[in-house]
Short mmCIF file of C-alpha atoms in Angstrom, two decimals:
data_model
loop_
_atom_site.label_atom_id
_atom_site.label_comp_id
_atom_site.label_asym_id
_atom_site.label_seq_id
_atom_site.Cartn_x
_atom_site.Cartn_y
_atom_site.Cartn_z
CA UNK A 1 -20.41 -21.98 -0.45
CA UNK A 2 -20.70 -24.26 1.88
CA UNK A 3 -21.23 -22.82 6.14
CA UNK A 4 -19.75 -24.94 9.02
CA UNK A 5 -22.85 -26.06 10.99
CA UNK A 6 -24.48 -23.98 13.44
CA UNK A 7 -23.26 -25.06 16.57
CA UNK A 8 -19.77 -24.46 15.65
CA UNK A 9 -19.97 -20.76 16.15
CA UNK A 10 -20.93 -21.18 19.72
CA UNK A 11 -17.66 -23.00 20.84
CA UNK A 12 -16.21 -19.57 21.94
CA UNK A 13 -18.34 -17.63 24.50
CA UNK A 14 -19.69 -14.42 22.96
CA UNK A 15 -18.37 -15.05 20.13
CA UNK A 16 -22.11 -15.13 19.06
CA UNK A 17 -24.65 -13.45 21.51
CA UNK A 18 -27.77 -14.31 22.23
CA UNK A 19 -31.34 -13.78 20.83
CA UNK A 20 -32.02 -10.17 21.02
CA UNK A 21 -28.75 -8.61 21.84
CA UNK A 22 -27.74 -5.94 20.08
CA UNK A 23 -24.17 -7.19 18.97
CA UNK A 24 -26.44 -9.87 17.29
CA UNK A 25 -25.46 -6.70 14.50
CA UNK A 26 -22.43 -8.67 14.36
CA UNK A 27 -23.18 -11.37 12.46
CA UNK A 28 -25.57 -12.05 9.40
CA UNK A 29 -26.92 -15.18 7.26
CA UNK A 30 -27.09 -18.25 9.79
CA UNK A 31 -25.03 -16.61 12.51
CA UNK A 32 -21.69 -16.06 10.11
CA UNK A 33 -19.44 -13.09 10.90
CA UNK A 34 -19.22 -10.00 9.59
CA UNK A 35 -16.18 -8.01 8.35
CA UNK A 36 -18.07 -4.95 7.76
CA UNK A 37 -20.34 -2.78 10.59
CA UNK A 38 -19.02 -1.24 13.83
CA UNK A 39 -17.98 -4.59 15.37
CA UNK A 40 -15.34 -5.31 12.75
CA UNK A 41 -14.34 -2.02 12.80
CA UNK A 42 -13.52 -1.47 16.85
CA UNK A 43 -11.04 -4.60 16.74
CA UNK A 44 -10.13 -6.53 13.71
CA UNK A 45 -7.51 -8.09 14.76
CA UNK A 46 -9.59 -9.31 18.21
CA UNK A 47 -12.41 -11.13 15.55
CA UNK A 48 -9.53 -12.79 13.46
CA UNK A 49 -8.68 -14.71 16.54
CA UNK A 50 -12.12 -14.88 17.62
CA UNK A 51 -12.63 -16.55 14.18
CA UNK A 52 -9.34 -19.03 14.63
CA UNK A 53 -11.10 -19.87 18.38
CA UNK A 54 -14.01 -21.00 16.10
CA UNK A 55 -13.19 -21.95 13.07
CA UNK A 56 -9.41 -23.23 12.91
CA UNK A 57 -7.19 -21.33 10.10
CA UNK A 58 -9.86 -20.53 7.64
CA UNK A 59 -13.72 -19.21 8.83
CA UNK A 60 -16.75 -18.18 6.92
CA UNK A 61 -17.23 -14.27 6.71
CA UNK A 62 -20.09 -11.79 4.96
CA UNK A 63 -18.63 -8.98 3.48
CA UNK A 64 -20.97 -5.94 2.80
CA UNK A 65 -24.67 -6.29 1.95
CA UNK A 66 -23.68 -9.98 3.64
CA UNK A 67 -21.95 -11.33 0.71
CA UNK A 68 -20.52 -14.80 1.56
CA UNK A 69 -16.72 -15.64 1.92
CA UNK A 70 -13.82 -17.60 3.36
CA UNK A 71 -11.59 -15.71 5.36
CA UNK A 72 -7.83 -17.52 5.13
CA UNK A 73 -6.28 -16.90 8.61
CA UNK A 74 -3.31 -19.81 8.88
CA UNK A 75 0.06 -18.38 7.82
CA UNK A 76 0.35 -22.02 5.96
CA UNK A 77 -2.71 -21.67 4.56
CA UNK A 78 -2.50 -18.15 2.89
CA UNK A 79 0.54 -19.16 1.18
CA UNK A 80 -0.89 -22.10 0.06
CA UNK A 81 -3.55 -20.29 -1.58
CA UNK A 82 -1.73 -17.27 -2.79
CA UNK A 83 0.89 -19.87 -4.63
CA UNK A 84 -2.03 -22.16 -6.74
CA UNK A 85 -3.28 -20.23 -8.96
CA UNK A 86 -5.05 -23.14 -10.80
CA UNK A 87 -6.47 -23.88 -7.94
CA UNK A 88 -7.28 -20.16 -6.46
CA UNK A 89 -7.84 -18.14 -9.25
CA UNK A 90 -7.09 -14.37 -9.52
CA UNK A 91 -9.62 -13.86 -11.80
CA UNK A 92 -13.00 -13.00 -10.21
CA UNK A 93 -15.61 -13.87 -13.54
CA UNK A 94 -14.86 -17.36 -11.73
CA UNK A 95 -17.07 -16.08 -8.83
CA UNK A 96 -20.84 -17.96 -8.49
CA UNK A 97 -21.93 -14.33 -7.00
CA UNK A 98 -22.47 -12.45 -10.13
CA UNK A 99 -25.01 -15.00 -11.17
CA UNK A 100 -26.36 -16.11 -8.09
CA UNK A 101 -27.76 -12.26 -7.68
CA UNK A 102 -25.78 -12.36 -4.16
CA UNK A 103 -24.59 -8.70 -5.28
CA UNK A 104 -25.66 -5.98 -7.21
CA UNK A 105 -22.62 -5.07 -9.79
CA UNK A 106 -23.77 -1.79 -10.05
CA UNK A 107 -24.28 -0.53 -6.90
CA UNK A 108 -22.66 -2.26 -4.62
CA UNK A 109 -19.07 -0.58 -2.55
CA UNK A 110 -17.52 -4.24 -3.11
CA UNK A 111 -16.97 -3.69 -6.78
CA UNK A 112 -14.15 -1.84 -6.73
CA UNK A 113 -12.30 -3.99 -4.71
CA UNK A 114 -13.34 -7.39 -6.06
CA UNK A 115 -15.01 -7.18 -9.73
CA UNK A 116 -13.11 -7.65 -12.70
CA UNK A 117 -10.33 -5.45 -14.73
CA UNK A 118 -8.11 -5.61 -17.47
CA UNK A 119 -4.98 -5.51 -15.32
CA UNK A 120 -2.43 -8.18 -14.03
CA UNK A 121 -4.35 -8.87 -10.41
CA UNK A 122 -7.65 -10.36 -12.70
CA UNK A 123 -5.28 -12.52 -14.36
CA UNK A 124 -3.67 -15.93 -14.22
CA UNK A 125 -1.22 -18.00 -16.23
CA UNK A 126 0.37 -16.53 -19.45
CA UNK A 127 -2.01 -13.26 -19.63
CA UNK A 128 -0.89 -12.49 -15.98
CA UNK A 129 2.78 -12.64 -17.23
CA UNK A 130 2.53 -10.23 -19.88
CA UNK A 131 0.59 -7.63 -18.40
CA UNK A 132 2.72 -8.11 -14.89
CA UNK A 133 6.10 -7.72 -17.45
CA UNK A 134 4.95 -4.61 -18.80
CA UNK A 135 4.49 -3.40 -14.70
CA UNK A 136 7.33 -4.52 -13.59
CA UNK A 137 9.52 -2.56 -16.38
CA UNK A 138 7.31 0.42 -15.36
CA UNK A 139 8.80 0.18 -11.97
CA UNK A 140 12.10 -1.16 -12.50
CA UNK A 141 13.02 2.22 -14.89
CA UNK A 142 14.16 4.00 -12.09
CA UNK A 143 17.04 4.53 -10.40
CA UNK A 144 16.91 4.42 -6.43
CA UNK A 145 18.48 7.44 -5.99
CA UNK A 146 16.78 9.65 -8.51
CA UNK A 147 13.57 8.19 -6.40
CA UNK A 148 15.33 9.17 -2.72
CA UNK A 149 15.93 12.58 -4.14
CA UNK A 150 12.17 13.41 -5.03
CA UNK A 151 11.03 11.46 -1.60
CA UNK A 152 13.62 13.50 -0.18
CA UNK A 153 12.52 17.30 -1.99
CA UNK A 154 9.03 16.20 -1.10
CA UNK A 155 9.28 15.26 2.68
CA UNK A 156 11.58 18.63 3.65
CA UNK A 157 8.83 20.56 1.64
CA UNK A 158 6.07 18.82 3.86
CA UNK A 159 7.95 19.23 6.88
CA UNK A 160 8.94 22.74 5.88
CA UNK A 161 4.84 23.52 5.79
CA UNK A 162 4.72 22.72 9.91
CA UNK A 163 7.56 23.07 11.55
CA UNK A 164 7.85 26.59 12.83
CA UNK A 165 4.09 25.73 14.65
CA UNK A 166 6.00 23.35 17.31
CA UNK A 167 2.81 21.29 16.62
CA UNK A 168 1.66 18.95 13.46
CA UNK A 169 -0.97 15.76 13.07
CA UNK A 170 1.49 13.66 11.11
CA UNK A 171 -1.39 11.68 9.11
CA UNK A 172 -2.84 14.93 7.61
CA UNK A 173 0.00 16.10 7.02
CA UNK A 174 2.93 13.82 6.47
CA UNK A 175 2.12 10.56 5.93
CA UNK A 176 -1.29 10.82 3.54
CA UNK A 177 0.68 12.93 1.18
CA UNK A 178 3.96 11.66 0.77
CA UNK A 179 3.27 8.56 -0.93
CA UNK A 180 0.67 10.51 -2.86
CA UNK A 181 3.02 13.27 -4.07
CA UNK A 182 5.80 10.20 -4.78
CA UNK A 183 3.36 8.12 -6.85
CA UNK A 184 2.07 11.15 -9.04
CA UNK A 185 5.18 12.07 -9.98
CA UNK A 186 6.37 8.29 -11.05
CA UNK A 187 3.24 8.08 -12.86
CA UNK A 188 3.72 11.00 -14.78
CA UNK A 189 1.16 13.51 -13.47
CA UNK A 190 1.30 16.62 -12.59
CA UNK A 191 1.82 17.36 -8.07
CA UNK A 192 -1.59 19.22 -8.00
CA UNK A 193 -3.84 16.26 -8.95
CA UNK A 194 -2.35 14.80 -5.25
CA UNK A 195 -5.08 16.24 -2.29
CA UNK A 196 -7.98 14.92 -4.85
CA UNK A 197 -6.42 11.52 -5.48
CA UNK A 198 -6.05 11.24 -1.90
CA UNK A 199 -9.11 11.63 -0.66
CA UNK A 200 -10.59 9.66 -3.66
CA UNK A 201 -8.18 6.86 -2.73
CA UNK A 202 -9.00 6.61 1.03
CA UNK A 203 -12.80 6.41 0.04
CA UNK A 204 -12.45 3.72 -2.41
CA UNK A 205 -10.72 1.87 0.27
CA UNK A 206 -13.02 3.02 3.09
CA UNK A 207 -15.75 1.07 0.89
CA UNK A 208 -18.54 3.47 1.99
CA UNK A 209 -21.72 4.31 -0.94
CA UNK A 210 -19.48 6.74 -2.62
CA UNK A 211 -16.67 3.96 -3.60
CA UNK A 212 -18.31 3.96 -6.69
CA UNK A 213 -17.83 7.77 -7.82
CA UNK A 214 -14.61 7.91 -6.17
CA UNK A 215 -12.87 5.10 -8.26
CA UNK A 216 -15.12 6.33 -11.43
CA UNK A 217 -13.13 9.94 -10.82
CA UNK A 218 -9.34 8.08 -10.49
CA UNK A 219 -10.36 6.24 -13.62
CA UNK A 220 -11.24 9.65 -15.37
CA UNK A 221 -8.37 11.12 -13.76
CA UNK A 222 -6.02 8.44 -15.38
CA UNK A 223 -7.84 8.31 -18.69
CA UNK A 224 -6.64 12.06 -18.74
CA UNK A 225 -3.27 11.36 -18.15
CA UNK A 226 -3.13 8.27 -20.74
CA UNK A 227 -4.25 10.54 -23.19
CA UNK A 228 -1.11 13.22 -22.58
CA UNK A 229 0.69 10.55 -22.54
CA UNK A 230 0.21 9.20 -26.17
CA UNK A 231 0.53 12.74 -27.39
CA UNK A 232 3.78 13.41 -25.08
CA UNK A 233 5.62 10.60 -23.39
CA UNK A 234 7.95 11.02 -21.10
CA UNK A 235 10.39 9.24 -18.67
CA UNK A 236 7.26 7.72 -16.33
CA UNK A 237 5.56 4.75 -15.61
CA UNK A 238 2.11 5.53 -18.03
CA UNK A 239 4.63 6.32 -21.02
CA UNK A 240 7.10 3.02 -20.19
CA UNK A 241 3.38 1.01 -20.01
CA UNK A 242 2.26 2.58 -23.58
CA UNK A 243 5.86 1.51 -25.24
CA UNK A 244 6.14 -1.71 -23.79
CA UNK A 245 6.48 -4.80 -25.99
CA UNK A 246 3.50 -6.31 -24.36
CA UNK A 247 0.79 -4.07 -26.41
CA UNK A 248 -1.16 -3.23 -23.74
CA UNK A 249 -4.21 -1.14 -24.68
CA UNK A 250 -5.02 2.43 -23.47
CA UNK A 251 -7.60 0.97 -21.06
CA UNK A 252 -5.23 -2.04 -19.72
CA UNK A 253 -2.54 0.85 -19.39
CA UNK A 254 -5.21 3.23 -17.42
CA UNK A 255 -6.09 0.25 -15.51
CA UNK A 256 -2.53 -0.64 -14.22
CA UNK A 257 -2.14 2.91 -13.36
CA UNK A 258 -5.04 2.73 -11.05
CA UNK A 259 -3.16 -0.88 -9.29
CA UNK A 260 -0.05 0.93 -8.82
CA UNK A 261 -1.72 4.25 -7.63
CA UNK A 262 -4.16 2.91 -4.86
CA UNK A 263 -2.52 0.09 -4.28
CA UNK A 264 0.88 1.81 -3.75
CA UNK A 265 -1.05 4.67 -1.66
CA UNK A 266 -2.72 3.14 1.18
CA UNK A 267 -0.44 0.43 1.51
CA UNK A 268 2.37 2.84 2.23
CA UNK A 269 0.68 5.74 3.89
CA UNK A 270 -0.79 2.91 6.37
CA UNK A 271 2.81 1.68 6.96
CA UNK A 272 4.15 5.67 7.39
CA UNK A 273 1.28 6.27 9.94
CA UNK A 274 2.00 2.91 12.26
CA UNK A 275 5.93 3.03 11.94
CA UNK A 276 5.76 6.53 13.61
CA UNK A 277 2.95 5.59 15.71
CA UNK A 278 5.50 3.04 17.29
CA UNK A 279 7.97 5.85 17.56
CA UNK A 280 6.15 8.26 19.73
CA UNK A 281 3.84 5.93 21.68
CA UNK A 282 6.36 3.01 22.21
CA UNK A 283 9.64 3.84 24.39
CA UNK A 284 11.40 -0.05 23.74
CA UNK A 285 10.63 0.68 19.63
CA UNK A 286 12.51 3.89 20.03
CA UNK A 287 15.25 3.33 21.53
CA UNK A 288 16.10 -0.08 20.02
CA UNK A 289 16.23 2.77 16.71
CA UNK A 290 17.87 5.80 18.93
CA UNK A 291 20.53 3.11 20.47
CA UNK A 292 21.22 0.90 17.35
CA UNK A 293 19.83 -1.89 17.73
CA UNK A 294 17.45 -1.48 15.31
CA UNK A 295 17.75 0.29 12.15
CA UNK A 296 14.79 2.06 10.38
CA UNK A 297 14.66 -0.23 7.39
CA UNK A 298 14.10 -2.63 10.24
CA UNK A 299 11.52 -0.75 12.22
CA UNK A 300 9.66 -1.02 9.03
CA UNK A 301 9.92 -4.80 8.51
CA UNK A 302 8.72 -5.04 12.49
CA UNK A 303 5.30 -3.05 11.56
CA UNK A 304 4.98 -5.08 8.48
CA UNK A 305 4.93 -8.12 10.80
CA UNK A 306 2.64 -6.28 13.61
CA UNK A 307 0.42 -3.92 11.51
CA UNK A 308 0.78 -4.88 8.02
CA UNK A 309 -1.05 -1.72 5.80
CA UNK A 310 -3.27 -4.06 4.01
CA UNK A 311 -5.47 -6.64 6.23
CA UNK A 312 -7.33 -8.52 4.44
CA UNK A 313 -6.34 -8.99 0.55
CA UNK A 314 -9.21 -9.25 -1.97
CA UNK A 315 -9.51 -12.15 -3.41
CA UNK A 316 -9.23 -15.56 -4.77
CA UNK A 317 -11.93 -17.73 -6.43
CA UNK A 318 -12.07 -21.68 -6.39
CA UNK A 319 -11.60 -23.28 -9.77
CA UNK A 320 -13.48 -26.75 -8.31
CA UNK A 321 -14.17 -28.11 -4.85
CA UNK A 322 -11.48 -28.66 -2.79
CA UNK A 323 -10.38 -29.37 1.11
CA UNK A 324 -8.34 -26.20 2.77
CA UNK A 325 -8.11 -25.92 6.54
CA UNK A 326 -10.62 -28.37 7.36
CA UNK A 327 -13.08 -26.28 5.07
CA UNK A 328 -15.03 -27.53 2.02
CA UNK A 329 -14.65 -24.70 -0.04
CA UNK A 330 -17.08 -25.47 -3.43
CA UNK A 331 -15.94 -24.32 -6.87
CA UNK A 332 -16.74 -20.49 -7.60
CA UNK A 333 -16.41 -19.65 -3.98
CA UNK A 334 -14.72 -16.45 -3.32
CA UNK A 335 -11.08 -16.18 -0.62
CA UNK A 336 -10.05 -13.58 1.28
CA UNK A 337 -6.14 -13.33 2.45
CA UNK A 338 -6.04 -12.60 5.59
CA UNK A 339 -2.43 -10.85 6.13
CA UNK A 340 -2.51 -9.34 9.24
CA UNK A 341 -4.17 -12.49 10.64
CA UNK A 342 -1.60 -14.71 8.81
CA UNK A 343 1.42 -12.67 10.39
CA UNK A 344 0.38 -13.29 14.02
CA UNK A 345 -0.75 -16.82 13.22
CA UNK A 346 1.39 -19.23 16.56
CA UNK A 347 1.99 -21.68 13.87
CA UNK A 348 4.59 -19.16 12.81
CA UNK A 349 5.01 -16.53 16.05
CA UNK A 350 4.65 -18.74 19.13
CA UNK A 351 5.69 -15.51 20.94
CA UNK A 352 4.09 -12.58 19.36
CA UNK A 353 6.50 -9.61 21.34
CA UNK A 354 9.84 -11.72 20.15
CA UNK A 355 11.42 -8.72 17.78
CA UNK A 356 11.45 -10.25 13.81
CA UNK A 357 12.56 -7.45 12.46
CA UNK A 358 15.27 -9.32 10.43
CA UNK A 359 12.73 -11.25 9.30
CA UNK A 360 11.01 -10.51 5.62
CA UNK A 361 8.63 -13.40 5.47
CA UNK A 362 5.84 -11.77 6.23
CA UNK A 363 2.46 -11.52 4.04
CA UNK A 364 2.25 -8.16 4.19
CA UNK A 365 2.74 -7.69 0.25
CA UNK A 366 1.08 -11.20 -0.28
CA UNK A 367 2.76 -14.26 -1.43
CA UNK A 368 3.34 -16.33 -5.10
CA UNK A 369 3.24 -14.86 -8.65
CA UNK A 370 0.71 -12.17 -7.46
CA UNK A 371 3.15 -10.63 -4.37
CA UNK A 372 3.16 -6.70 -5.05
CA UNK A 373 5.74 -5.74 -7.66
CA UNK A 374 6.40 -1.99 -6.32
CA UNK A 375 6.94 -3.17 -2.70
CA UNK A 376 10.46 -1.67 -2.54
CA UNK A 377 9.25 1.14 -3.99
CA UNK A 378 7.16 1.61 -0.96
CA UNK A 379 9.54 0.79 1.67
CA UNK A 380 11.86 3.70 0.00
CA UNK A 381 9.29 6.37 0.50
CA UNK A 382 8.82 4.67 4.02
CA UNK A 383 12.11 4.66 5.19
CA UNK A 384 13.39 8.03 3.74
CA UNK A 385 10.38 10.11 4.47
CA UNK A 386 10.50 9.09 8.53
CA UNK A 387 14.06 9.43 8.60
CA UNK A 388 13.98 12.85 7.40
CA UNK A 389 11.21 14.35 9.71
CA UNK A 390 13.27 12.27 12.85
CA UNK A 391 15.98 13.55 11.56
CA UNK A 392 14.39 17.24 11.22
CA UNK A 393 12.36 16.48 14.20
CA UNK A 394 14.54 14.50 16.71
CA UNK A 395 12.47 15.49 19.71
CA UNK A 396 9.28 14.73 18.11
CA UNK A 397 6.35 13.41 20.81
CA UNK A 398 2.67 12.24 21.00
CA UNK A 399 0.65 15.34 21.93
CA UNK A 400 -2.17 13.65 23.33
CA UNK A 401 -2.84 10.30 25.62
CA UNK A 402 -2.10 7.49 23.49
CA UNK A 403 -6.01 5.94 24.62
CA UNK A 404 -7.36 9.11 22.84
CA UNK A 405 -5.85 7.63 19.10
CA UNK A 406 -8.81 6.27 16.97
CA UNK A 407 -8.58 4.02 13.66
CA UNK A 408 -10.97 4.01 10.97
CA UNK A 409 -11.65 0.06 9.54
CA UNK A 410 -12.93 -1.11 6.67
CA UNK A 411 -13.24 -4.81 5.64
CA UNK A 412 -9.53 -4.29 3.22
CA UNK A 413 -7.22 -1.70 5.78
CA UNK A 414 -6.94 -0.01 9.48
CA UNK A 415 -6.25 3.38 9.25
CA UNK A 416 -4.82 5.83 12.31
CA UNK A 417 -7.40 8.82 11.95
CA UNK A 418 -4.61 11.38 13.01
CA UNK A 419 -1.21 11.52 14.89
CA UNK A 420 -1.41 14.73 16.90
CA UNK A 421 2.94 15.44 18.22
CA UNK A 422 4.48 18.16 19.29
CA UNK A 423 8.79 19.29 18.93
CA UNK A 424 10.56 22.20 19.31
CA UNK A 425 9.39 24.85 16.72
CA UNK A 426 12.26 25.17 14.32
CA UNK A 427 13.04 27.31 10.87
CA UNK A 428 12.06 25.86 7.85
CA UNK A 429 15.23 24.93 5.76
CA UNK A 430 16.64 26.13 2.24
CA UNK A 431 16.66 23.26 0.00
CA UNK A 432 18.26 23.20 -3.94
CA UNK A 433 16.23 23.77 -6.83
CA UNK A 434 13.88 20.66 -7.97
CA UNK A 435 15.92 18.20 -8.89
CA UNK A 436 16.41 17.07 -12.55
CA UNK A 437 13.84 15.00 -14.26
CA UNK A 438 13.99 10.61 -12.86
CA UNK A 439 17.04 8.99 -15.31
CA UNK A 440 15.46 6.81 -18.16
CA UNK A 441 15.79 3.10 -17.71
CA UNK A 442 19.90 2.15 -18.54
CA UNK A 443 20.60 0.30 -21.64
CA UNK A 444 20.82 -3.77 -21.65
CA UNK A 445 24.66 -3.97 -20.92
CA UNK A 446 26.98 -5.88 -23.31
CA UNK A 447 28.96 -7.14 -20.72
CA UNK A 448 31.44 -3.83 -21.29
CA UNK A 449 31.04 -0.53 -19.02
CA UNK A 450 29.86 2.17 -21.27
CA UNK A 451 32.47 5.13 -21.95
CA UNK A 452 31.35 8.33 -20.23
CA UNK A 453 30.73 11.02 -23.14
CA UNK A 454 33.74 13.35 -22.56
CA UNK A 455 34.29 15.81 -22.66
CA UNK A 456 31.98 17.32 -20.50
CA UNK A 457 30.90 20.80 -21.06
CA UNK A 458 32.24 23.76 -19.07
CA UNK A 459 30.05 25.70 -19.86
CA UNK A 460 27.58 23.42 -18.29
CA UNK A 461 29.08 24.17 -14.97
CA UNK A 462 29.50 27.69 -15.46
CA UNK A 463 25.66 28.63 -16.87
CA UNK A 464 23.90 31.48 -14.89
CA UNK A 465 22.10 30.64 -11.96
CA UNK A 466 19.66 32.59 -9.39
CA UNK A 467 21.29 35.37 -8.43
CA UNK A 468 23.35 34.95 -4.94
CA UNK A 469 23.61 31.31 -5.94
CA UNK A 470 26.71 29.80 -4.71
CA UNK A 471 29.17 27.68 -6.27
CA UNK A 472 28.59 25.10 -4.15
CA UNK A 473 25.18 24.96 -5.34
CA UNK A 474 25.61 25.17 -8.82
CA UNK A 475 28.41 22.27 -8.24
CA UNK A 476 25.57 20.37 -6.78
CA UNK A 477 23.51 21.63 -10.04
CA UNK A 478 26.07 20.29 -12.22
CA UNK A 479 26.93 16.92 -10.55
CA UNK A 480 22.99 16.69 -10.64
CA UNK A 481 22.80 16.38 -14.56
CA UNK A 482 25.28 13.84 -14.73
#
C-alpha cells in the first residue's frame, strides 16, 4: 500500500499534532490516521472531513493493531468502487495482509469483520450470484403484512413492558430488541435466544478482544438452529436456504444466517435509535412528521442520509494497481466504504440542512451487486415499530439535556448508548393472540388468479376460544388463517 508523502498530512492545522502531544495517540505508522482509539471514537464524522481537508475523496487509515487501509470518502468514488467488482474485489483471500504478517488471523478483533466466509459478501462473479439467489428467496418468502403483524405483536409487547412507569431508555428497551426479536423469528429460532444474540451482536461490532468469542457463540448458536432445521423445516429463512436450488452446504447456510442476523441487527437498531433521537431532540424533524410534511417512511430516508447505521463498510481488495481519487492504490490493498462520509460528501449535498428525504440515493445499504438484499426488510421494522410507540406514546420527550447523550464508536458503526424520555404513564393494552405462523412463499403464477378453496369451513369460525373471547376476536381469528 502505498502512503501519500509526509507532508501531506500537515496541510490542515491539527490535523496532526506535534512531537509529544498526547493526541499524537491519534495517528500510527508514518503519521496515518487512525479509525480505532478514543479520537475516532469522540467524532467520526469530524475526522472524515478532516481526512477530505487532507487527502481529497479517498485517505490512508490504520484500522486496529494499525493495519493499513484506504478509506473511500467521495460519494463518486464509493460507487465507483462498490460497482467494479473485477476491479474491487469482495473477496478478502485477495488481501497482501494475511501474508505480509500485518495481522494476526487468530487473534485479532478485525477478523470478524474482514476475513473470509463461505457466504455471498466473500464472493464475486457467478459464485456471488448463486449464493446471493438462495438469500434473496430467503427474504423475498414473506409477505409484508404477515411481517407488520409480528413487528407489530412485538413492539406493543415491548411497549407494554414500560409504559405504566411514565419513564423508559428507548435503546435498552425498544430499539436493541425489536430488530432482534423480528430477525429471530424470520430466521426460524426460537424469541428467547434474542437478549444473548444481542449483546453478542453489539460486541462483534464494537470490535473489542472479545469479538472473537462473541461471533464464535452466534456461529454455535446458528449451527444449532441449522441442525433443527434439517430435522424439521419450517416456513423460515434457514429452512428456505437448506431447500434452495443453489445447494448450499450446512456451513454456507449457517454462514448466511450470521450476514442476515448481524448485519440486519445493528444496521436497523442504529437507524431505530437516531430516527427517534431526531424526534425528541429536534423540534423542525417533528413537526415536519406531526404537521405532514414529512411522513415516517420519510423521516427514515432523512437519517439514512444524516446518520446512516453503518459508517464505514468493510471491505474491498484491489485485483491490480490502479488510480482512484488521486490515490495509487497497489494490487492486494484493502478499501473501506465510507457511507456516512459518502452521504455528506458537497459533490453531492452542497447544502447539508436542505431536507432529501425524497431522496433514496444514499449509500447507506451500499451500492452495485453487493447493496444489502434485506434493506426493506429493515425499513419495515423501522417504520412500524416507531410509529407504534408515537402512536402509543404521542407525548413522548427527552428526559435529560440533549449534551448529556453519549455514542459508543467503533471503526464499522456509531451507536446512541441510551435514550432516556419520559410520557404520560398509561395502561398497557390487550392485544389478540400471537398471530398465525408467516405465509409460505406464493406459487409462480400462470398468468391466471388462483381459485380460493371454497368452501370455507364454518366450523373454522365457530371453534372454541378463551373463555370471554368475543366474536369480534375470533372474527379477527378467523380472517387471520385465511
Amino acid at each position: 500500500m502505498t502512503v501519500p508523502p509526509a507532508d501531506h498530512t500537515t496541510t490542515e492545522p491539527g490535523l496532526v499534532p506535534p512531537p509529544g502531544c498526547p493526541a499524537h495517540a491519534a495517528t500510527g505508522l508514518d503519521a496515518v490516521t487512525r479509525l480505532w482509539g478514543a479520537a475516532a471514537e469522540t467524532d467520526p464524522m469530524g475526522l472524515y472531513e478532516k481526512l477530505r481537508a487532507v487527502h481529497g475523496p479517498v485517505a490512508p487509515v490504520l484500522l486496529d493493531g494499525d493495519v493499513r487501509a484506504w478509506l473511500v470518502l467521495g460519494y463518486l468514488e464509493n460507487r465507483d468502487v462498490a460497482s467494479r467488482s473485477t476491479q474491487f474485489s469482495r473477496d478478502p483471500r485477495t488481501w497482501h495482509g494475511w501474508k505480509s504478517g500485518e495481522i494476526d488471523a487468530t487473534t485479532s478483533p478485525l477478523v470478524p469483520m474482514i476475513g473470509w466466509r463461505p457466504d455471498c459478501v466473500c464472493a464475486d462473479g457467478e459464485e456471488h450470484q448463486r449464493l446471493r439467489g438462495a438469500v434473496t428467496a430467503g427474504l423475498d418468502q414473506f409477505d409484508q403484512r404477515g411481517i407488520r403483524r409480528r413487528i407489530t405483536r412485538f413492539a406493543h409487547q415491548l411497549v407494554d413492558e414500560f409504559c405504566e412507569m411514565g419513564n423508559a431508555e428507548l435503546v435498552g428497551q425498544f430499539t436493541e430488541h425489536l430488530p432482534m426479536l423480528v430477525l429471530t423469528h424470520l430466521l426460524g429460532m426460537p424469541d428467547e435466544y434474542g437478549p444473548k444474540l444481542v449483546h453478542a451482536a453489539r460486541d462483534l461490532f464494537k470490535g473489542t478482544e472479545t469479538s472473537l468469542a462473541s461471533n464464535a457463540y452466534v456461529l454455535e448458536t446458528l449451527d444449532q438452529l441449522v441442525v433443527a432445521k434439517r430435522a424439521l423445516p419450517g416456513q423460515d429463512i434457514a429452512s428456505v436456504l437448506m431447500a434452495h436450488p443453489a445447494g448450499l452446504t450446512d456451513e454456507e447456510v449457517q454462514h448466511h444466517l450470521r450476514l442476515i442476523l448481524l448485519a440486519g441487527y445493528e444496521t436497523t437498531a442504529n437507524l431505530m435509535s437516531n430516527v427517534l433521537r431526531m424526534v425528541v431532540t429536534d423540534p423542525r424533524f417533528r413537526g415536519s412528521l406531526a404537521g405532514g410534511q414529512m411522513t415516517l417512511p420519510e423521516a427514515v430516508e432523512q437519517v439514512l442520509w444524516d446518520e446512516p447505521p453503518l459508517m464505514v463498510c468493510p471491505g474491498r481488495w484491489a485485483t491490480g494497481d490502479t488510480s482512484l481519487g488521486g490515490q495509487e492504490i497497489k494490487a492486494g490493498d484493502m478499501l473501506l466504504l465510507g457511507l456516512a462520509a459518502g452521504n455528506v460528501d458537497q459533490a453531492v449535498r452542497p447544502d447539508p440542512s436542505t431536507r432529501v428525504h425524497h431522496n433514496r440515493a444514499h449509500l447507506s445499504f451500499s451500492a452495485g451487486a453487493h447493496e444489502c438484499p434485506g434493506q426493506d426488510i429493515g425499513r419495515v421494522i423501522a417504520d412500524t415499530g416507531i410509529d407504534i410507540l408515537l402512536t402509543r406514546l404521542p407525548d413522548i420527550s427527552l428526559a435529560v439535556p440533549e449534551g448529556e447523550l453519549t455514542w459508543r464508536s467503533s471503526t464499522w458503526s456509531r451507536h446512541l448508548t441510551a435514550l432516556p424520555v419520559r410520557f404520560a404513564s398509561r395502561s398497557p393494552e390487550a392485544h389478540d393472540v400471537l398471530p398465525p405462523p408467516l405465509p409460505a412463499a406464493p406459487p409462480p403464477s400462470t398468468g391466471m388468479p388462483r381459485a380460493p378453496q371454497w368452501p370455507l369451513s364454518e366450523p373454522e369460525l365457530l371453534r372454541p376460544t378463551e373463555p370471554g373471547t368475543s366474536w369480534r376476536a375470533r372474527l379477527r381469528q378467523f380472517l387471520r388463517r385465511l
